[in-house]
Coordinates of C-alpha atoms and ligand atoms in Angstrom, one line a residue:
X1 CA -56.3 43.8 -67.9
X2 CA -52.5 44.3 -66.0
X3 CA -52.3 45.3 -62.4
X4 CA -49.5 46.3 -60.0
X5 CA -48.1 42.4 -59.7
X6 CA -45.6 41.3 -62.1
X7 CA -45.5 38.1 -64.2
X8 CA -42.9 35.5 -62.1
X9 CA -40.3 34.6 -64.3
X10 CA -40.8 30.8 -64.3
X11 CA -44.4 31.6 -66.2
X12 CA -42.8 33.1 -69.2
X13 CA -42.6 30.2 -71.3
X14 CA -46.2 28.7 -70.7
X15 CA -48.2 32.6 -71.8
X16 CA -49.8 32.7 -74.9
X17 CA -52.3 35.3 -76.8
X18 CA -54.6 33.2 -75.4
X19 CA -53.6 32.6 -71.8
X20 CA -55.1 34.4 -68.6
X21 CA -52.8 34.7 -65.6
X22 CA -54.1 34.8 -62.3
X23 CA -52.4 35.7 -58.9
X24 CA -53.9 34.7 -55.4
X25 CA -52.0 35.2 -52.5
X26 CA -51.1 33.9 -49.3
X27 CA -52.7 34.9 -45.5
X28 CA -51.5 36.2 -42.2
X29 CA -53.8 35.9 -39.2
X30 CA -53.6 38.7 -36.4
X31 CA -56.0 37.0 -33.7
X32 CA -58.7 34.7 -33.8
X33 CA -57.1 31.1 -34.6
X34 CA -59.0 27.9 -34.5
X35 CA -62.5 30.2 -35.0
X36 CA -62.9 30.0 -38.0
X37 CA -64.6 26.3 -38.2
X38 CA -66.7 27.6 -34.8
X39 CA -68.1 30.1 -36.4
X40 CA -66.2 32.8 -34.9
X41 CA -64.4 35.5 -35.9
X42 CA -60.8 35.5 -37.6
X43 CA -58.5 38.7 -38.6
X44 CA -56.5 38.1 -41.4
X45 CA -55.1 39.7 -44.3
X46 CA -53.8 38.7 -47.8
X47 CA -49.9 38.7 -48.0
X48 CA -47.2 40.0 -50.6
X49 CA -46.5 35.9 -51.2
X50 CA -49.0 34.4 -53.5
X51 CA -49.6 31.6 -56.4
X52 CA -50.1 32.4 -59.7
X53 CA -51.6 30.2 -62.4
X54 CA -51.3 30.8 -66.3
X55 CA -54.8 29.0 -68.2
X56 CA -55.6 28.2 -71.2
X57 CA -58.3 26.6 -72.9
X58 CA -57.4 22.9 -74.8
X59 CA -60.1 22.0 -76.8
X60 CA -60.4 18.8 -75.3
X61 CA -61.4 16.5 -72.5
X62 CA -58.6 16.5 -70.2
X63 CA -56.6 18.5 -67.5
X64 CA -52.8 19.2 -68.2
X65 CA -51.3 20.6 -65.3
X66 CA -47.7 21.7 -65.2
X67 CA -46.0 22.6 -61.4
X68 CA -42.5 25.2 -62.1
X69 CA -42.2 24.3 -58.5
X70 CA -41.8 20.9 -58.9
X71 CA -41.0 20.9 -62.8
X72 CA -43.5 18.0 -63.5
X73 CA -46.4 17.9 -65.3
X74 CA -49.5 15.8 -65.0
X75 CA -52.4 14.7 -67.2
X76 CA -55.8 14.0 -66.0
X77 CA -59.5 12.8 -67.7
X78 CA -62.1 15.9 -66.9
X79 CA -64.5 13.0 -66.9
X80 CA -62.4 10.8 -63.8
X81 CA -61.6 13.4 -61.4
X82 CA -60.2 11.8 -58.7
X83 CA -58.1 13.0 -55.4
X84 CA -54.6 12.4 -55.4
X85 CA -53.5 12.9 -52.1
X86 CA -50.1 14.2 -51.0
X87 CA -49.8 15.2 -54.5
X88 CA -49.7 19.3 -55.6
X89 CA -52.4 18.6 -58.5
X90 CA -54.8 17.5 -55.6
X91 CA -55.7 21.2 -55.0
X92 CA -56.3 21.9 -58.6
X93 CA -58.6 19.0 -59.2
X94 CA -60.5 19.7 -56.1
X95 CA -61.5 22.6 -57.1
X96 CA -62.4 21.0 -61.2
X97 CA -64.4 18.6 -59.2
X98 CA -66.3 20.9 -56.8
X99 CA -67.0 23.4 -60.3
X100 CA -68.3 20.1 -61.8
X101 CA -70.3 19.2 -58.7
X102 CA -72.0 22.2 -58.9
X103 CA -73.4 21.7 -62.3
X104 CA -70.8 24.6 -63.8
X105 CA -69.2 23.5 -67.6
X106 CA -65.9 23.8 -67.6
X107 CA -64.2 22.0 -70.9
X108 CA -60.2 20.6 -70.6
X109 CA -57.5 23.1 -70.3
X110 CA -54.2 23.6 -69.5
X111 CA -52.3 25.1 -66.8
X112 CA -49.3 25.9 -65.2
X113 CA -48.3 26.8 -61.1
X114 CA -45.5 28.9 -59.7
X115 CA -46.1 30.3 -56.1
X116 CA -43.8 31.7 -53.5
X117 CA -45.7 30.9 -50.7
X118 CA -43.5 28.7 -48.5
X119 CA -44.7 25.5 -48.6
X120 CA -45.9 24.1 -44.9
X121 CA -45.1 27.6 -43.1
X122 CA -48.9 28.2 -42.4
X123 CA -49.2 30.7 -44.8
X124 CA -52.0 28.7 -46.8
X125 CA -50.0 27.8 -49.8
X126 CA -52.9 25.6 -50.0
X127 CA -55.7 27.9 -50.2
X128 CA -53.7 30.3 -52.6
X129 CA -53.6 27.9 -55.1
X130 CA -57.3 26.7 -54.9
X131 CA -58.0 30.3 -54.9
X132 CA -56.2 31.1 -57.7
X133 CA -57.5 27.9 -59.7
X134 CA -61.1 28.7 -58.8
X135 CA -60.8 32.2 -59.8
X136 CA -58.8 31.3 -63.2
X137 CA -61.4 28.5 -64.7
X138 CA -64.5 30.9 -63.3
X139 CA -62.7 33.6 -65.7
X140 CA -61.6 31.5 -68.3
X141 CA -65.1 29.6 -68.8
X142 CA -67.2 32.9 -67.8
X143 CA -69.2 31.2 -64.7
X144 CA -70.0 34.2 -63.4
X145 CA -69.6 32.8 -59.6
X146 CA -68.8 35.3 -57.1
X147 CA -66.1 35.9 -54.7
X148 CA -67.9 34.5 -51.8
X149 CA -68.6 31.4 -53.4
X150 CA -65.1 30.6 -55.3
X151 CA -64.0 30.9 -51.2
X152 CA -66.9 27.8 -50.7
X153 CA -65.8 25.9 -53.6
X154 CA -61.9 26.4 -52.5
X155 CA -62.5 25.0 -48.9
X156 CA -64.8 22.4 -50.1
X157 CA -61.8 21.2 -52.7
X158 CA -59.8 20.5 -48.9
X159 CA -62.1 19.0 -47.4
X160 CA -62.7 16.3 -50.2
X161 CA -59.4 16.6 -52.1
X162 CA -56.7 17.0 -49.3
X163 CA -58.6 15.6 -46.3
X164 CA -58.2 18.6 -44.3
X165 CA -61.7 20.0 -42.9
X166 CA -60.6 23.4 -42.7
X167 CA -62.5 26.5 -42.0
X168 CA -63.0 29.4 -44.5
X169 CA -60.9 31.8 -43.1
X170 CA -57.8 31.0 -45.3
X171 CA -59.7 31.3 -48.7
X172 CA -61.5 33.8 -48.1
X173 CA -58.4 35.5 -47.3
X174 CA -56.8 34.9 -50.3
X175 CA -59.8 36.1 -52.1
X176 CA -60.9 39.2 -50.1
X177 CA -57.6 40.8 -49.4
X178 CA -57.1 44.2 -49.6
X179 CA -54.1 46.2 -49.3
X180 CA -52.9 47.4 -45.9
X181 CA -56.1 46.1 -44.7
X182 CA -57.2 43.7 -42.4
X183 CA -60.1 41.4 -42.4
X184 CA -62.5 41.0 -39.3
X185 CA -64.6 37.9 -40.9
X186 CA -67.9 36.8 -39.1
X187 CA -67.5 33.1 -40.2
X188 CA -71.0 32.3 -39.5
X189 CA -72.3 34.9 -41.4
X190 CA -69.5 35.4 -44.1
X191 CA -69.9 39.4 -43.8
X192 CA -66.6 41.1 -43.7
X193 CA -65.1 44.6 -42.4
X194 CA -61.9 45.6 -43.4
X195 CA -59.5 47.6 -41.0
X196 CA -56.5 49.7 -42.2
X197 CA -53.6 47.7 -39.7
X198 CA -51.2 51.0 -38.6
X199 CA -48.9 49.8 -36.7
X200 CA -46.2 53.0 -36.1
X201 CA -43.3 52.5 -34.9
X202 CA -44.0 48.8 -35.3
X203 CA -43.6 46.0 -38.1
X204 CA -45.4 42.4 -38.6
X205 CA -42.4 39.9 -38.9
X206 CA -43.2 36.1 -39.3
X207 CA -40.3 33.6 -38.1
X208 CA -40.4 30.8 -40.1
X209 CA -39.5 27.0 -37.4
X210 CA -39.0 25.2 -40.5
X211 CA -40.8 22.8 -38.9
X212 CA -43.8 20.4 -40.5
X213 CA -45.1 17.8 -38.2
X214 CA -47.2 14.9 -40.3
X215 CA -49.6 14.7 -37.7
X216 CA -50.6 18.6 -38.1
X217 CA -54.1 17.5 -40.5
X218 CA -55.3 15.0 -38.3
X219 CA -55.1 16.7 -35.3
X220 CA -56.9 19.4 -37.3
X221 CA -59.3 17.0 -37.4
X222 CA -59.3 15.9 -34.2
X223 CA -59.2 19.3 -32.8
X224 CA -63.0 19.9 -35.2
X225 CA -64.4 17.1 -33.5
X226 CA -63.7 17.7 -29.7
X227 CA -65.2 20.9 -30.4
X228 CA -68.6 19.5 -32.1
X229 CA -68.4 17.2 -29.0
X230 CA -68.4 20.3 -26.5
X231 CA -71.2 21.9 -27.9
X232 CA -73.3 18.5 -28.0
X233 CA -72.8 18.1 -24.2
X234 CA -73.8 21.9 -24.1
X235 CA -76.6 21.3 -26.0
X236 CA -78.2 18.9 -23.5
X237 CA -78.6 22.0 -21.4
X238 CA -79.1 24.5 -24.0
X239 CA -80.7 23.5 -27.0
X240 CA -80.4 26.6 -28.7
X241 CA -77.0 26.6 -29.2
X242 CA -75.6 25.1 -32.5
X243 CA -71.9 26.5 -31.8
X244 CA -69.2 27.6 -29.8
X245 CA -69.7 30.7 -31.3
X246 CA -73.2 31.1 -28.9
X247 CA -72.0 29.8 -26.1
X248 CA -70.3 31.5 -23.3
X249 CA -67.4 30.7 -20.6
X250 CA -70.2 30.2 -17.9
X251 CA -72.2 27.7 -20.2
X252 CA -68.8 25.8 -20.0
X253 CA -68.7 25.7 -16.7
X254 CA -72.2 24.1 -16.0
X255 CA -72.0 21.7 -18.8
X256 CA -68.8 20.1 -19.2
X257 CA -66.4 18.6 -16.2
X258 CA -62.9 20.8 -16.2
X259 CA -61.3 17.9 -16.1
X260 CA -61.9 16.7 -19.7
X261 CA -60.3 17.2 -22.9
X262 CA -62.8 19.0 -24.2
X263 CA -63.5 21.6 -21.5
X264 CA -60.0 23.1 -22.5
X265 CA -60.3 23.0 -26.0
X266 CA -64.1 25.0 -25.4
X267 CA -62.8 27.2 -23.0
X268 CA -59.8 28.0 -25.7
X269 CA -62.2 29.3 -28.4
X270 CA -64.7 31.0 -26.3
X271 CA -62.0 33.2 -24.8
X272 CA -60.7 33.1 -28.0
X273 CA -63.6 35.0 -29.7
X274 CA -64.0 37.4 -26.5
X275 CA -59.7 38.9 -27.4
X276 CA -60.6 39.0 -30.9
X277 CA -63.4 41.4 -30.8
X278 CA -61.5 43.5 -27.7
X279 CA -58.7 43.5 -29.9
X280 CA -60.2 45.1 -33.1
X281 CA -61.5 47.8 -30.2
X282 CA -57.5 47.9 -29.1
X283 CA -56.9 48.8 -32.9
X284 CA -59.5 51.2 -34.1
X285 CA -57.9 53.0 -30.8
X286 CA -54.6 53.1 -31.9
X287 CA -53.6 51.1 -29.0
X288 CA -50.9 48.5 -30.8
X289 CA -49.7 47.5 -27.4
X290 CA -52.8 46.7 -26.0
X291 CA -53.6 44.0 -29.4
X292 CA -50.3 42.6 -29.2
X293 CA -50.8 41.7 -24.9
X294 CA -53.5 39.7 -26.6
X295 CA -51.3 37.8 -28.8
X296 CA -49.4 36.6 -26.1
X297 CA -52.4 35.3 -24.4
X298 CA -53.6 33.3 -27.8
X299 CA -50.5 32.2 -27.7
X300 CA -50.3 30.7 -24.2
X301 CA -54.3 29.5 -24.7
X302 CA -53.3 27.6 -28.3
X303 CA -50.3 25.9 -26.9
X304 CA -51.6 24.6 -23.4
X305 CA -55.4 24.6 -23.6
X306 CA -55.7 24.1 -27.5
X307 CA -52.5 22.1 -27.8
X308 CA -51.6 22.8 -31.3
X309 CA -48.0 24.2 -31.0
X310 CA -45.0 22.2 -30.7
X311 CA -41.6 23.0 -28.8
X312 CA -39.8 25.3 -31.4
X313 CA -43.2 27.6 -31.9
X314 CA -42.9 27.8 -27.8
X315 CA -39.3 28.4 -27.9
X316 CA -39.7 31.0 -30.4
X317 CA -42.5 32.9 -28.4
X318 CA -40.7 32.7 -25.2
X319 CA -37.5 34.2 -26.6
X320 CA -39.7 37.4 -28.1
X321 CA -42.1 38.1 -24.9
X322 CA -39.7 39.7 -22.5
X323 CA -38.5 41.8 -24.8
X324 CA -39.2 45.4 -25.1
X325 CA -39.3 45.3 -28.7
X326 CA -41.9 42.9 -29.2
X327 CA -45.3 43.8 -28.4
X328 CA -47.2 40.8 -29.6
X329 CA -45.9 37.3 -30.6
X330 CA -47.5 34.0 -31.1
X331 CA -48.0 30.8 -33.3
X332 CA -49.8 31.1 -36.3
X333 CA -52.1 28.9 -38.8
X334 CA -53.5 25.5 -37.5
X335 CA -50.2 24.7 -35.1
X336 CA -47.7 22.4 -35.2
X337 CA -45.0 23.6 -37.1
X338 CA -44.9 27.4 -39.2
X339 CA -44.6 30.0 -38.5
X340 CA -45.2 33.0 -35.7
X341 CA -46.2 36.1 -36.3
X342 CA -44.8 39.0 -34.4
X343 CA -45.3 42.9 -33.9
X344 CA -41.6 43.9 -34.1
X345 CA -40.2 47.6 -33.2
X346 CA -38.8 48.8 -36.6
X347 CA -35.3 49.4 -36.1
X348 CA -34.6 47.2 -34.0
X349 CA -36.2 43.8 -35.7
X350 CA -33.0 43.1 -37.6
X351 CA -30.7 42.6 -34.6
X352 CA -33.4 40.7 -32.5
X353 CA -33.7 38.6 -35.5
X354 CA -30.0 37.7 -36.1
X355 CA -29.6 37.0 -32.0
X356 CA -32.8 34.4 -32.6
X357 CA -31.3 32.8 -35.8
X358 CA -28.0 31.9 -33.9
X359 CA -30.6 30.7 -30.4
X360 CA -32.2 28.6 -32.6
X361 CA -29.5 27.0 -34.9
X362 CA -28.2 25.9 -31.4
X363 CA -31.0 24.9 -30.0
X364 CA -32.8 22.9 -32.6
X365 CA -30.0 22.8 -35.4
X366 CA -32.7 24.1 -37.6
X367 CA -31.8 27.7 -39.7
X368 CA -34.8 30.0 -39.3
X369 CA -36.1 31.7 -41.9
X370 CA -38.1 35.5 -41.5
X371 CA -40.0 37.1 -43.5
X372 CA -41.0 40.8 -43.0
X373 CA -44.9 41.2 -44.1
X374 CA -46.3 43.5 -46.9
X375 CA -50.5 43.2 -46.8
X376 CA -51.2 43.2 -50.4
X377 CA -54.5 43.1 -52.0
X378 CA -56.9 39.8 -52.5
X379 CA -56.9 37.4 -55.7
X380 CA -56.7 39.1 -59.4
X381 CA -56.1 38.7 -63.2
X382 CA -52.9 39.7 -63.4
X383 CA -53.6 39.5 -67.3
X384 CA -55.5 38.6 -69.6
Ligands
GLA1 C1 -55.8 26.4 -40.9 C2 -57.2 26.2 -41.5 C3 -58.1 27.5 -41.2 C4 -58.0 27.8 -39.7 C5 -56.6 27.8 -39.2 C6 -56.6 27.9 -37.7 O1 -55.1 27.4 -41.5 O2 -57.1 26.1 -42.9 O3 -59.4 27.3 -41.7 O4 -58.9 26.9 -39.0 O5 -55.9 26.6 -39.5 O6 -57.1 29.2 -37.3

């Protein structure tokens, strides 16, 4: 089989007759951040940056993994799979360990990673690779798992292997995109719509702070928890409820004090949920303006209720809102660093984009990077 996405030069050397190459990409997010995990809605779609893995079988009882990225390779036991965290290879073995866990035989192969998803931008570099190694060993062993579940096994592999207790919205992603197509996910129910995203006279531009902070997975964390804490103290009152997802801005009110931590951080995803599903309305109406208005507002709920964004996601946002030419902006991802994603008039994003790059050299002696967004389609053997 040989689709529409070419072979990355850096693969060349490791293809053999025998090798499959897979490709699964990275994820934008329109609306809906910090749902996913409440079991809420998310809107992303699968992006024209993506990892690809070439597999082979070995014949043999161990793992050889090989990064172009990083030009190492690394051998591993398929017996004593073990996390190494911090390291690429986690990902791969995460997912080896969660195929094992789940009584699937897989024998030793090898394999080796190239990906253009910036690392640490928020575009789920992460997820692609998972993705992309759960699809490849479900192929190359004929497991016969389906989509939905390589997206379970992926997010299980972070949880255990990188520490990060994600929600499923970036794997899934990755594995259900669909060209010029976004994804409205129900992430308590895993059933999916796609919409075709036209945006006009309009583009989707992500500018890239080139900034990581180290603290971004345990807050992650943290954030998970104050959440599970909101809907115990809600529970008290309504037993009913088992997540933010059933619970509404007026069942905050009576249950938790406005004063606390937590009330914000509820309050955040509840109205979080509520812009999501007015903005899918905005965009089945054609009304690109109206969506991006609710952009803004995540973006404002994220960084002072939610507090996930830092000072050069804020700066970025701010510089974009009162223009004319931008009709949605905000922070993108789980916070802290990454990128934002903006709805950009066409001729005009080039200019607004060189005025920011010079703004922010000055500012934060950082160089911005931008990418200009292509929704390409979901997870695929690229050949086999
Ligand atoms: C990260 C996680 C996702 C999601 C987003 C925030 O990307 O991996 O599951 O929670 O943050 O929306």
């Amino acid at each position: 089989m040989s689709g529409t996405y070419t072979i990355p030069g850096p693969l060349q050397p490791f293809i053999t007759d025998k090798a499959i190459i897979v490709r699964s990409p990275g994820r934008i997010n329109l609306i809906g951040e910090h749902t996913d995990y409440n079991e809420g809605f998310v809107l992303p779609a699968a992006i024209d940056k993506a990892v690809y893995v070439v597999i082979e079988k070995n014949e043999s009882d161990t793992i050889v993994l090989h990064s172009t990225d990083f030009n190492e390779t690394v051998e591993y036991s398929l017996a004593a799979i073990k996390p190494v965290f911090g390291h690429w290879s986690t990902y791969i073995l995460g997912v080896a360990d969660q195929l094992q866990q789940r009584s699937y035989t897989i024998g030793g192969f090898k394999l080796a990673v190239y990906g253009d998803v910036p690392l640490g931008a928020g575009l789920s570099s992460s997820a692609a690779i998972e993705c992309a190694t759960a699809f490849a060993l479900n192929e190359l062993f004929g497991l016969g798992i389906t989509r939905k579940e390589l997206s379970l096994i992926a997010q299980k592999a972070e949880h255990e292997f990188a520490g990060v207790k994600c929600g499923i919205m970036d794997q899934f992603a990755s594995l259900f995109g669909k060209k010029n197509n976004v994804i409205r996910l129900d992430c308590r129910s895993l059933d999916y719509e796609y919409f075709p995203l036209e945006l006009g006279q309009y583009k989707l531009v992500l500018l890239d702070s080139q900034v990581k902070h180290s603290l971004a997975s345990t807050e992650y964390n943290v954030r998970r928890s104050q959440c599970e804490a909101g809907v115990a103290a809600i529970q008290q009152q309504y037993p009913a409820v088992k997540s933010l997802r059933d619970v509404s801005l007026e069942m905050i009110n009576g249950c938790i004090n406005t004063a606390d931590i937590v009330y914000r951080r509820c309050k955040y995803v509840v109205e979080e949920n509520i812009r999501l599903q007015e903005g899918c309305t905005d965009l089945l109406n054609g009304n690109v303006e109206a969506f991006g208005k609710k952009m803004y507002a995540t973006h404002e709920g994220l960084s002072k209720d939610y507090e996930v964004s830092c000072k050069e996601l804020d700066y970025l946002v701010e510089q974009v809102q009162h223009t004319p030419f931008v009709i949605g902006a905000r922070m993108m991802g789980g916070g802290f660093g990454g990128c934002t994603i903006n709805i950009i008039q066409k001729e005009e994003a080039d200019a607004l984009i060189e005025k920011i790059t010079e703004k922010y050299r000055n500012t934060f002696q950082k160089e911005l990077k931008s990418y200009t967004v292509q929704i390409e389609e979901g997870t695929s053997v690229i050949l086999k």
